[in-house]
mmCIF file of C-alpha atoms in Angstrom:
data_model
loop_
_atom_site.group_PDB
_atom_site.id
_atom_site.type_symbol
_atom_site.label_atom_id
_atom_site.label_comp_id
_atom_site.label_asym_id
_atom_site.label_seq_id
_atom_site.Cartn_x
_atom_site.Cartn_y
_atom_site.Cartn_z
ATOM 1 C CA MET A 1461 -0.349 -0.385 0.126
ATOM 2 C CA GLU A 1462 3.496 2.460 -0.360
ATOM 3 C CA ASN A 1463 3.713 5.676 -1.581
ATOM 4 C CA TYR A 1464 -0.671 5.718 -2.481
ATOM 5 C CA ASP A 1465 -2.694 9.053 -3.060
ATOM 6 C CA ILE A 1466 -5.069 9.574 -1.158
ATOM 7 C CA THR A 1467 -8.125 12.595 -1.487
ATOM 8 C CA ILE A 1468 -10.371 13.880 1.903
ATOM 9 C CA GLU A 1469 -14.106 13.611 0.854
ATOM 10 C CA ASN A 1470 -14.180 15.478 3.889
ATOM 11 C CA ASN A 1471 -12.143 17.584 6.604
ATOM 12 C CA MET A 1472 -10.167 15.579 8.823
ATOM 13 C CA PRO A 1473 -8.147 17.121 11.206
ATOM 14 C CA LYS A 1474 -3.911 16.331 10.309
ATOM 15 C CA LYS A 1475 -3.814 14.014 13.320
ATOM 16 C CA GLU A 1476 -6.547 12.155 12.404
ATOM 17 C CA LYS A 1477 -5.586 11.961 9.247
ATOM 18 C CA ASN A 1478 -2.131 10.781 9.950
ATOM 19 C CA MET A 1479 -3.484 7.561 13.055
ATOM 20 C CA VAL A 1480 -5.405 6.315 9.621
ATOM 21 C CA ASN A 1481 -3.061 6.246 7.249
ATOM 22 C CA ALA A 1482 0.153 4.373 9.851
ATOM 23 C CA VAL A 1483 -3.121 2.503 10.439
ATOM 24 C CA LEU A 1484 -3.549 1.592 6.006
ATOM 25 C CA GLU A 1485 0.266 1.672 5.899
ATOM 26 C CA LYS A 1486 -0.726 -2.170 7.843
ATOM 27 C CA TYR A 1487 -2.767 -3.365 6.297
ATOM 28 C CA ASP A 1488 -2.414 -4.888 1.767
ATOM 29 C CA PHE A 1489 -4.896 -2.351 0.582
ATOM 30 C CA GLU A 1490 -4.089 -0.561 -2.511
ATOM 31 C CA VAL A 1491 -5.947 3.155 -1.085
ATOM 32 C CA ILE A 1492 -7.831 5.459 -3.621
ATOM 33 C CA ASN A 1493 -9.292 6.948 -1.034
ATOM 34 C CA TYR A 1494 -11.119 7.154 2.555
ATOM 35 C CA SER A 1495 -13.166 8.871 4.152
ATOM 36 C CA LYS A 1496 -15.868 9.233 8.237
ATOM 37 C CA VAL A 1497 -18.941 7.591 8.258
ATOM 38 C CA ARG A 1498 -19.876 7.898 11.973
ATOM 39 C CA SER A 1499 -17.664 5.832 14.086
ATOM 40 C CA ALA A 1500 -16.213 4.915 11.981
ATOM 41 C CA TYR A 1501 -13.049 4.918 8.117
ATOM 42 C CA LYS A 1502 -14.538 3.595 4.686
ATOM 43 C CA ILE A 1503 -11.951 3.085 3.088
ATOM 44 C CA GLU A 1504 -12.189 3.042 -0.755
ATOM 45 C CA THR A 1505 -9.687 0.550 -2.193
ATOM 46 C CA ASN A 1506 -9.167 -1.393 -6.039
ATOM 47 C CA ASN A 1507 -10.989 -4.630 -5.148
ATOM 48 C CA GLY A 1508 -13.663 -2.544 -2.874
ATOM 49 C CA ASN A 1509 -14.904 -0.537 -0.448
ATOM 50 C CA VAL A 1510 -13.802 -1.992 3.612
ATOM 51 C CA CYS A 1511 -14.044 -1.110 6.883
ATOM 52 C CA LEU A 1512 -11.802 -0.197 9.424
ATOM 53 C CA LYS A 1513 -12.893 -0.068 12.682
ATOM 54 C CA ARG A 1514 -11.725 1.936 16.737
ATOM 55 C CA ILE A 1515 -12.129 0.876 19.605
ATOM 56 C CA ASN A 1516 -10.293 2.273 22.653
ATOM 57 C CA HIS A 1517 -10.916 -1.087 24.721
ATOM 58 C CA GLY A 1518 -11.847 -5.383 23.616
ATOM 59 C CA LYS A 1519 -8.574 -6.568 21.705
ATOM 60 C CA TYR A 1520 -10.493 -9.736 21.547
ATOM 61 C CA LYS A 1521 -13.726 -8.066 20.008
ATOM 62 C CA PRO A 1522 -10.914 -7.757 16.400
ATOM 63 C CA HIS A 1523 -11.392 -12.239 17.299
ATOM 64 C CA ASN A 1524 -14.396 -12.606 18.855
ATOM 65 C CA GLY A 1525 -16.114 -11.586 15.050
ATOM 66 C CA SER A 1526 -13.818 -13.239 12.664
ATOM 67 C CA PHE A 1527 -13.972 -16.127 14.087
ATOM 68 C CA LEU A 1528 -17.630 -16.094 14.424
ATOM 69 C CA VAL A 1529 -17.588 -14.773 11.147
ATOM 70 C CA ASP A 1530 -15.865 -18.255 9.586
ATOM 71 C CA ALA A 1531 -17.914 -20.456 11.979
ATOM 72 C CA LEU A 1532 -20.577 -18.938 10.521
ATOM 73 C CA SER A 1533 -19.732 -19.926 7.174
ATOM 74 C CA ASP A 1534 -19.206 -23.053 7.738
ATOM 75 C CA LYS A 1535 -22.344 -23.309 8.862
ATOM 76 C CA GLY A 1536 -24.386 -22.225 5.919
ATOM 77 C CA PHE A 1537 -24.624 -18.168 6.804
ATOM 78 C CA PHE A 1538 -22.500 -15.802 4.605
ATOM 79 C CA ASN A 1539 -24.641 -12.777 5.576
ATOM 80 C CA THR A 1540 -21.623 -10.683 8.274
ATOM 81 C CA ALA A 1541 -19.463 -8.953 6.725
ATOM 82 C CA LYS A 1542 -15.775 -10.948 5.907
ATOM 83 C CA TYR A 1543 -12.947 -9.869 8.108
ATOM 84 C CA TYR A 1544 -8.871 -8.909 6.702
ATOM 85 C CA LYS A 1545 -5.650 -9.430 8.544
ATOM 86 C CA THR A 1546 -2.607 -7.245 9.231
ATOM 87 C CA LYS A 1547 0.114 -8.321 6.435
ATOM 88 C CA THR A 1548 1.825 -10.142 9.786
ATOM 89 C CA GLN A 1549 -1.873 -12.184 10.096
ATOM 90 C CA ASP A 1550 -2.847 -9.563 12.488
ATOM 91 C CA LYS A 1551 -6.386 -8.894 13.422
ATOM 92 C CA TYR A 1552 -5.628 -5.572 14.907
ATOM 93 C CA VAL A 1553 -3.211 -2.828 14.683
ATOM 94 C CA LYS A 1554 -2.729 -1.525 18.060
ATOM 95 C CA TYR A 1555 -1.612 2.775 17.143
ATOM 96 C CA LYS A 1556 -0.572 4.416 20.643
ATOM 97 C CA ASP A 1557 -3.550 3.057 23.030
ATOM 98 C CA ILE A 1558 -6.110 2.814 20.023
ATOM 99 C CA LEU A 1559 -7.420 -0.612 18.419
ATOM 100 C CA PHE A 1560 -8.249 -0.877 14.931
ATOM 101 C CA TYR A 1561 -9.850 -4.005 13.178
ATOM 102 C CA ALA A 1562 -10.964 -3.620 8.829
ATOM 103 C CA THR A 1563 -13.816 -5.846 7.523
ATOM 104 C CA GLU A 1564 -15.713 -5.246 3.841
ATOM 105 C CA TRP A 1565 -17.549 -2.113 3.924
ATOM 106 C CA ILE A 1566 -21.150 -3.957 2.435
ATOM 107 C CA ASP A 1567 -22.044 -1.128 0.166
ATOM 108 C CA GLY A 1568 -26.155 -1.301 1.195
ATOM 109 C CA GLU A 1569 -28.830 1.353 3.032
ATOM 110 C CA GLU A 1570 -29.608 0.478 6.723
ATOM 111 C CA CYS A 1571 -33.366 -0.863 6.803
ATOM 112 C CA ASP A 1572 -36.481 0.974 7.289
ATOM 113 C CA LEU A 1573 -37.807 -0.814 10.266
ATOM 114 C CA GLY A 1574 -41.262 1.708 9.508
ATOM 115 C CA ASN A 1575 -41.978 -0.387 7.160
ATOM 116 C CA ILE A 1576 -42.801 -3.845 8.557
ATOM 117 C CA GLU A 1577 -42.556 -6.415 5.401
ATOM 118 C CA GLU A 1578 -38.682 -5.021 5.993
ATOM 119 C CA ALA A 1579 -39.208 -5.853 10.085
ATOM 120 C CA ILE A 1580 -40.126 -9.533 8.417
ATOM 121 C CA THR A 1581 -37.005 -9.921 6.961
ATOM 122 C CA CYS A 1582 -34.578 -8.335 8.603
ATOM 123 C CA VAL A 1583 -36.340 -10.925 12.178
ATOM 124 C CA LYS A 1584 -36.310 -13.774 9.763
ATOM 125 C CA LEU A 1585 -32.310 -12.947 9.461
ATOM 126 C CA LEU A 1586 -31.889 -12.845 13.164
ATOM 127 C CA ALA A 1587 -33.259 -16.285 12.884
ATOM 128 C CA GLN A 1588 -30.706 -17.655 10.554
ATOM 129 C CA TYR A 1589 -28.239 -16.201 12.753
ATOM 130 C CA HIS A 1590 -29.559 -17.728 15.504
ATOM 131 C CA LYS A 1591 -29.444 -20.891 14.452
ATOM 132 C CA ALA A 1592 -26.603 -21.051 12.739
ATOM 133 C CA ALA A 1593 -24.607 -20.008 14.813
ATOM 134 C CA ASN A 1594 -26.275 -22.492 17.239
ATOM 135 C CA GLY A 1595 -23.788 -24.596 19.039
ATOM 136 C CA ILE A 1596 -20.584 -23.317 18.102
ATOM 137 C CA ASP A 1597 -17.400 -22.900 20.036
ATOM 138 C CA THR A 1598 -17.670 -20.744 22.024
ATOM 139 C CA THR A 1599 -13.966 -22.332 23.717
ATOM 140 C CA GLN A 1600 -12.696 -20.386 21.357
ATOM 141 C CA LEU A 1601 -14.472 -16.506 21.685
ATOM 142 C CA LYS A 1602 -14.096 -13.967 25.474
ATOM 143 C CA ILE A 1603 -17.328 -13.377 25.609
ATOM 144 C CA ARG A 1604 -19.608 -12.333 28.376
ATOM 145 C CA ASN A 1605 -21.691 -14.845 29.367
ATOM 146 C CA ASN A 1606 -25.353 -13.574 30.685
ATOM 147 C CA LEU A 1607 -26.570 -16.680 31.032
ATOM 148 C CA LYS A 1608 -28.688 -16.918 34.798
ATOM 149 C CA ASN A 1609 -28.586 -12.515 34.813
ATOM 150 C CA TRP A 1610 -31.560 -11.100 34.602
ATOM 151 C CA PRO A 1611 -33.220 -10.780 37.372
ATOM 152 C CA LYS A 1612 -30.004 -9.018 38.570
ATOM 153 C CA ILE A 1613 -30.183 -6.420 35.820
ATOM 154 C CA PHE A 1614 -33.993 -6.235 36.930
ATOM 155 C CA LYS A 1615 -33.746 -6.149 40.445
ATOM 156 C CA ASP A 1616 -30.772 -3.261 40.179
ATOM 157 C CA ASN A 1617 -32.612 -1.268 37.379
ATOM 158 C CA LEU A 1618 -35.577 -1.301 39.985
ATOM 159 C CA ARG A 1619 -32.932 0.641 42.675
ATOM 160 C CA ASP A 1620 -32.526 2.335 40.312
ATOM 161 C CA LEU A 1621 -35.484 4.031 40.732
ATOM 162 C CA GLU A 1622 -36.401 4.287 43.815
ATOM 163 C CA LYS A 1623 -32.640 5.904 43.763
ATOM 164 C CA PHE A 1624 -34.129 8.352 41.062
ATOM 165 C CA GLU A 1625 -36.734 9.111 43.190
ATOM 166 C CA ARG A 1626 -34.303 9.401 46.547
ATOM 167 C CA ILE A 1627 -32.897 12.092 44.271
ATOM 168 C CA VAL A 1628 -36.216 13.696 43.513
ATOM 169 C CA LYS A 1629 -37.638 14.369 46.664
ATOM 170 C CA ASN A 1630 -34.138 16.086 47.966
ATOM 171 C CA LYS A 1631 -33.497 18.906 44.886
ATOM 172 C CA ARG A 1632 -34.512 21.980 46.741
ATOM 173 C CA ILE A 1633 -35.898 23.523 43.396
ATOM 174 C CA LYS A 1634 -37.794 20.257 41.595
ATOM 175 C CA THR A 1635 -37.753 21.645 37.536
ATOM 176 C CA LYS A 1636 -40.520 20.646 35.964
ATOM 177 C CA PHE A 1637 -39.061 17.296 34.178
ATOM 178 C CA ASP A 1638 -38.688 15.941 38.723
ATOM 179 C CA SER A 1639 -41.614 16.994 38.775
ATOM 180 C CA MET A 1640 -43.626 14.900 36.087
ATOM 181 C CA TYR A 1641 -40.906 11.209 36.280
ATOM 182 C CA CYS A 1642 -41.794 11.457 39.915
ATOM 183 C CA SER A 1643 -45.229 11.860 38.725
ATOM 184 C CA CYS A 1644 -45.000 8.471 36.612
ATOM 185 C CA LEU A 1645 -42.398 6.335 39.360
ATOM 186 C CA ASP A 1646 -45.515 4.314 41.414
ATOM 187 C CA ASN A 1647 -47.213 3.244 38.377
ATOM 188 C CA ILE A 1648 -43.368 2.274 36.716
ATOM 189 C CA TYR A 1649 -42.740 0.399 39.363
ATOM 190 C CA ASN A 1650 -44.805 -1.862 39.641
ATOM 191 C CA ARG A 1651 -44.800 -2.735 36.030
ATOM 192 C CA ALA A 1652 -41.090 -3.860 36.783
ATOM 193 C CA MET A 1653 -42.498 -5.069 39.433
ATOM 194 C CA ILE A 1654 -44.346 -7.080 37.164
ATOM 195 C CA SER A 1655 -42.116 -7.714 34.365
ATOM 196 C CA LEU A 1656 -40.064 -9.589 37.440
ATOM 197 C CA LYS A 1657 -43.241 -11.251 38.513
ATOM 198 C CA PHE A 1658 -43.013 -13.045 34.828
ATOM 199 C CA LEU A 1659 -39.800 -13.610 34.606
ATOM 200 C CA ASN A 1660 -39.525 -15.344 38.153
ATOM 201 C CA ASP A 1661 -43.482 -17.626 37.914
ATOM 202 C CA SER A 1662 -41.109 -18.815 33.916
ATOM 203 C CA ASP A 1663 -39.138 -21.356 32.541
ATOM 204 C CA TYR A 1664 -36.492 -19.118 32.909
ATOM 205 C CA TYR A 1665 -33.501 -20.388 35.122
ATOM 206 C CA LYS A 1666 -33.618 -23.913 33.038
ATOM 207 C CA LEU A 1667 -34.468 -22.248 29.266
ATOM 208 C CA SER A 1668 -31.027 -20.542 30.471
ATOM 209 C CA ARG A 1669 -29.776 -23.779 31.759
ATOM 210 C CA GLN A 1670 -30.023 -24.685 28.099
ATOM 211 C CA ALA A 1671 -28.915 -22.335 26.493
ATOM 212 C CA GLU A 1672 -25.259 -23.653 28.553
ATOM 213 C CA LYS A 1673 -25.388 -26.623 26.708
ATOM 214 C CA ASN A 1674 -25.298 -24.863 23.643
ATOM 215 C CA LYS A 1675 -23.313 -21.803 24.539
ATOM 216 C CA THR A 1676 -25.916 -19.853 22.223
ATOM 217 C CA ILE A 1677 -24.741 -16.277 20.812
ATOM 218 C CA CYS A 1678 -26.558 -13.321 20.873
ATOM 219 C CA HIS A 1679 -25.364 -10.153 18.189
ATOM 220 C CA ASP A 1680 -27.029 -8.072 21.793
ATOM 221 C CA SER A 1681 -27.064 -5.214 19.383
ATOM 222 C CA PHE A 1682 -29.297 -5.926 16.240
ATOM 223 C CA TYR A 1683 -31.930 -2.707 15.100
ATOM 224 C CA TYR A 1684 -31.596 -0.331 11.904
ATOM 225 C CA GLN A 1685 -27.850 0.395 12.047
ATOM 226 C CA ASN A 1686 -26.709 -3.219 12.555
ATOM 227 C CA ILE A 1687 -28.448 -4.085 9.221
ATOM 228 C CA ILE A 1688 -27.472 -3.715 5.615
ATOM 229 C CA LYS A 1689 -30.154 -4.154 2.254
ATOM 230 C CA LYS A 1690 -27.526 -4.491 -1.043
ATOM 231 C CA ASN A 1691 -29.198 -5.944 -3.336
ATOM 232 C CA ASN A 1692 -32.591 -7.228 -1.598
ATOM 233 C CA GLN A 1693 -30.305 -9.464 0.775
ATOM 234 C CA TYR A 1694 -29.498 -8.198 4.259
ATOM 235 C CA TYR A 1695 -27.070 -8.344 6.746
ATOM 236 C CA ILE A 1696 -25.684 -8.102 9.779
ATOM 237 C CA ILE A 1697 -22.687 -6.870 11.434
ATOM 238 C CA ASP A 1698 -21.272 -4.902 13.445
ATOM 239 C CA LEU A 1699 -20.220 -8.533 15.567
ATOM 240 C CA ASP A 1700 -18.372 -6.195 18.959
ATOM 241 C CA SER A 1701 -21.575 -7.101 21.293
ATOM 242 C CA ILE A 1702 -22.244 -10.507 21.180
ATOM 243 C CA ILE A 1703 -22.886 -12.285 23.882
ATOM 244 C CA ILE A 1704 -23.997 -15.817 25.320
ATOM 245 C CA ASP A 1705 -27.400 -15.589 26.404
ATOM 246 C CA LEU A 1706 -31.239 -16.953 25.103
ATOM 247 C CA HIS A 1707 -32.049 -15.968 21.628
ATOM 248 C CA ILE A 1708 -34.918 -14.550 22.836
ATOM 249 C CA ASN A 1709 -33.551 -11.534 24.292
ATOM 250 C CA ASP A 1710 -32.180 -10.383 20.679
ATOM 251 C CA LEU A 1711 -35.827 -11.628 19.797
ATOM 252 C CA GLY A 1712 -37.282 -8.902 22.680
ATOM 253 C CA LYS A 1713 -35.550 -6.045 22.276
ATOM 254 C CA PHE A 1714 -35.689 -5.643 18.593
ATOM 255 C CA ILE A 1715 -39.814 -5.985 19.244
ATOM 256 C CA ARG A 1716 -39.286 -3.484 23.171
ATOM 257 C CA ARG A 1717 -37.949 -0.683 20.341
ATOM 258 C CA LEU A 1718 -39.870 -0.975 17.401
ATOM 259 C CA MET A 1719 -43.131 -0.894 19.928
ATOM 260 C CA PHE A 1720 -42.249 2.971 20.660
ATOM 261 C CA LYS A 1721 -41.599 3.776 16.708
ATOM 262 C CA SER A 1722 -45.806 5.498 15.046
ATOM 263 C CA SER A 1723 -45.449 3.034 13.349
ATOM 264 C CA TYR A 1724 -46.156 0.541 15.239
ATOM 265 C CA GLU A 1725 -47.023 2.454 19.139
ATOM 266 C CA TRP A 1726 -47.177 -1.162 20.535
ATOM 267 C CA SER A 1727 -49.462 -2.831 18.692
ATOM 268 C CA PHE A 1728 -49.190 -6.726 19.788
ATOM 269 C CA GLU A 1729 -50.671 -7.330 16.088
ATOM 270 C CA LYS A 1730 -47.881 -6.099 14.975
ATOM 271 C CA ALA A 1731 -46.049 -7.868 17.264
ATOM 272 C CA LYS A 1732 -47.235 -10.927 17.140
ATOM 273 C CA ILE A 1733 -46.389 -11.057 12.840
ATOM 274 C CA LEU A 1734 -42.779 -10.242 14.005
ATOM 275 C CA ILE A 1735 -43.135 -13.571 16.150
ATOM 276 C CA GLU A 1736 -44.311 -15.357 13.082
ATOM 277 C CA ALA A 1737 -41.878 -15.004 11.136
ATOM 278 C CA TYR A 1738 -39.160 -15.356 13.997
ATOM 279 C CA ASN A 1739 -41.110 -18.798 13.966
ATOM 280 C CA GLU A 1740 -41.215 -19.641 10.469
ATOM 281 C CA VAL A 1741 -36.777 -20.482 10.748
ATOM 282 C CA ASN A 1742 -36.475 -20.952 14.212
ATOM 283 C CA LYS A 1743 -39.839 -21.692 16.580
ATOM 284 C CA LEU A 1744 -40.074 -20.335 19.564
ATOM 285 C CA GLU A 1745 -41.389 -22.801 22.527
ATOM 286 C CA LYS A 1746 -44.061 -20.997 24.807
ATOM 287 C CA SER A 1747 -41.583 -21.017 28.246
ATOM 288 C CA GLU A 1748 -39.396 -19.041 25.355
ATOM 289 C CA LEU A 1749 -42.489 -16.355 23.980
ATOM 290 C CA GLU A 1750 -43.403 -16.292 28.328
ATOM 291 C CA VAL A 1751 -39.705 -15.078 29.115
ATOM 292 C CA MET A 1752 -40.034 -12.711 26.274
ATOM 293 C CA LEU A 1753 -42.796 -10.519 26.873
ATOM 294 C CA ALA A 1754 -41.260 -9.686 30.868
ATOM 295 C CA LEU A 1755 -38.697 -8.791 28.896
ATOM 296 C CA ILE A 1756 -40.608 -6.468 26.683
ATOM 297 C CA VAL A 1757 -43.290 -5.320 29.082
ATOM 298 C CA PHE A 1758 -39.752 -4.599 31.417
ATOM 299 C CA PRO A 1759 -40.060 -0.261 31.814
ATOM 300 C CA HIS A 1760 -36.406 -0.072 31.164
ATOM 301 C CA LYS A 1761 -36.879 3.548 28.169
ATOM 302 C CA PHE A 1762 -38.207 5.672 31.054
ATOM 303 C CA TRP A 1763 -35.277 3.256 33.605
ATOM 304 C CA LYS A 1764 -32.949 4.419 30.723
ATOM 305 C CA LEU A 1765 -34.367 8.271 30.843
ATOM 306 C CA GLY A 1766 -33.124 8.327 34.812
ATOM 307 C CA ARG A 1767 -30.010 8.273 34.608
ATOM 308 C CA LYS A 1768 -29.157 9.606 31.726
ATOM 309 C CA ARG A 1769 -30.954 12.634 34.166
ATOM 310 C CA TYR A 1770 -30.474 12.212 37.405
ATOM 311 C CA ILE A 1771 -26.593 9.483 37.291
ATOM 312 C CA LYS A 1772 -25.150 10.387 34.366
ATOM 313 C CA TYR A 1773 -26.132 14.401 34.254
ATOM 314 C CA LYS A 1774 -26.955 14.479 29.834
ATOM 315 C CA LYS A 1775 -26.790 18.111 28.794
ATOM 316 C CA TRP A 1776 -29.928 18.045 27.189
ATOM 317 C CA ASP A 1777 -32.423 21.829 27.348
ATOM 318 C CA GLU A 1778 -35.975 20.697 29.866
ATOM 319 C CA SER A 1779 -37.414 21.067 26.922
ATOM 320 C CA LYS A 1780 -35.909 17.555 25.202
ATOM 321 C CA TYR A 1781 -36.352 15.599 28.516
ATOM 322 C CA ILE A 1782 -40.070 16.359 29.044
ATOM 323 C CA HIS A 1783 -39.831 14.804 25.258
ATOM 324 C CA LYS A 1784 -39.302 11.955 26.026
ATOM 325 C CA LEU A 1785 -40.456 11.243 29.237
ATOM 326 C CA ASN A 1786 -44.051 12.289 27.242
ATOM 327 C CA ARG A 1787 -43.968 10.087 24.514
ATOM 328 C CA LEU A 1788 -42.971 7.206 27.267
ATOM 329 C CA ILE A 1789 -45.825 8.568 28.917
ATOM 330 C CA LYS A 1790 -48.591 8.334 26.225
ATOM 331 C CA TYR A 1791 -47.440 5.169 25.238
ATOM 332 C CA ASN A 1792 -49.269 4.222 28.974
ATOM 333 C CA ASP A 1793 -52.450 2.710 27.991
ATOM 334 C CA MET A 1794 -51.409 1.121 25.035
ATOM 335 C CA GLN A 1795 -48.453 -0.780 27.205
ATOM 336 C CA ASN A 1796 -51.294 -1.330 29.430
ATOM 337 C CA LYS A 1797 -53.589 -3.150 25.932
ATOM 338 C CA PHE A 1798 -50.094 -4.909 24.960
ATOM 339 C CA LEU A 1799 -49.510 -7.353 27.802
ATOM 340 C CA GLU A 1800 -52.727 -8.582 28.123
ATOM 341 C CA GLU A 1801 -53.166 -9.312 24.308
ATOM 342 C CA TYR A 1802 -49.277 -10.635 25.039
ATOM 343 C CA LEU A 1803 -50.542 -13.095 27.680
ATOM 344 C CA ASN A 1804 -54.675 -14.479 25.343
ATOM 345 C CA TYR A 1805 -51.833 -15.161 23.182
ATOM 346 C CA ILE A 1806 -49.556 -17.087 25.577
ATOM 347 C CA GLU A 1807 -52.245 -18.840 26.315
ATOM 348 C CA SER A 1808 -54.026 -20.027 22.779
ATOM 349 C CA TYR A 1809 -50.156 -20.939 21.536
ATOM 350 C CA SER A 1810 -49.157 -24.572 21.077
#
């Protein structure tokens, strides 16, 4: 890759350009051009486009992703981006304290999850990924095992809600957001307790034991920015977050996020369509649906908003905080109806 001539499409600081150039020298790419896209770099080469990604920690991530892509390919799943090694066959480059790794750049577009037909296709892709990833030898991977951890997460989040309430009560001067957030807390706390009860009454631990044997690998960040559409084919990218967990972790989080979109608005009929699309490829047990309900209805977004305000002190305008809270409040009755319809669905599920 020596003596290449590069014109930068966007105005990158000289220090950053020097860093990228130094990293690219370690690869065998014949570079034509590069530009920054979000937190990654799009590298145009004479042999197609490459994604150069930087990570601040976790040198095992490029190894995990590379190993998983190869293992998935061996099982007939090719809808991922392949990983590239350096000239010295390393899976990453270290530049000062920053790590970089390179993958194929899937030249497509992010899918439109507001369109339920696209969401159905994505859910089927997820099911195919789960089937292919099942039984892969995880001893070669350094990834977090999240099995049997959900009750602890739920309880920790419940304690956080209690903490947020104490913080607001101890404030001498309360903002409008503080008062609005606190006025919702009893209702939200009760919903969180209901979620925890669903989890405790389910076969969660039995399912976790089964998953422990199979070492089921979840993507754990399956959403629009990590699903690329190219020529009517869909690809899963960014395997940095993979964990060992129940498959319904991916599916439940995906459905929960969609339910807050204006084209879904906690419509159980639409959630049911997605569940049944997943089932066409990878059939869920009734017990899995029961556990997934606990995940979907847990008030994660309400907890997350409180954490941003009272723990992380995210510097948003008061109006932005209020807008986000109002969006959550407006879905309250819809969520209650969703819960009722989901329970009826489970009752007749076979």
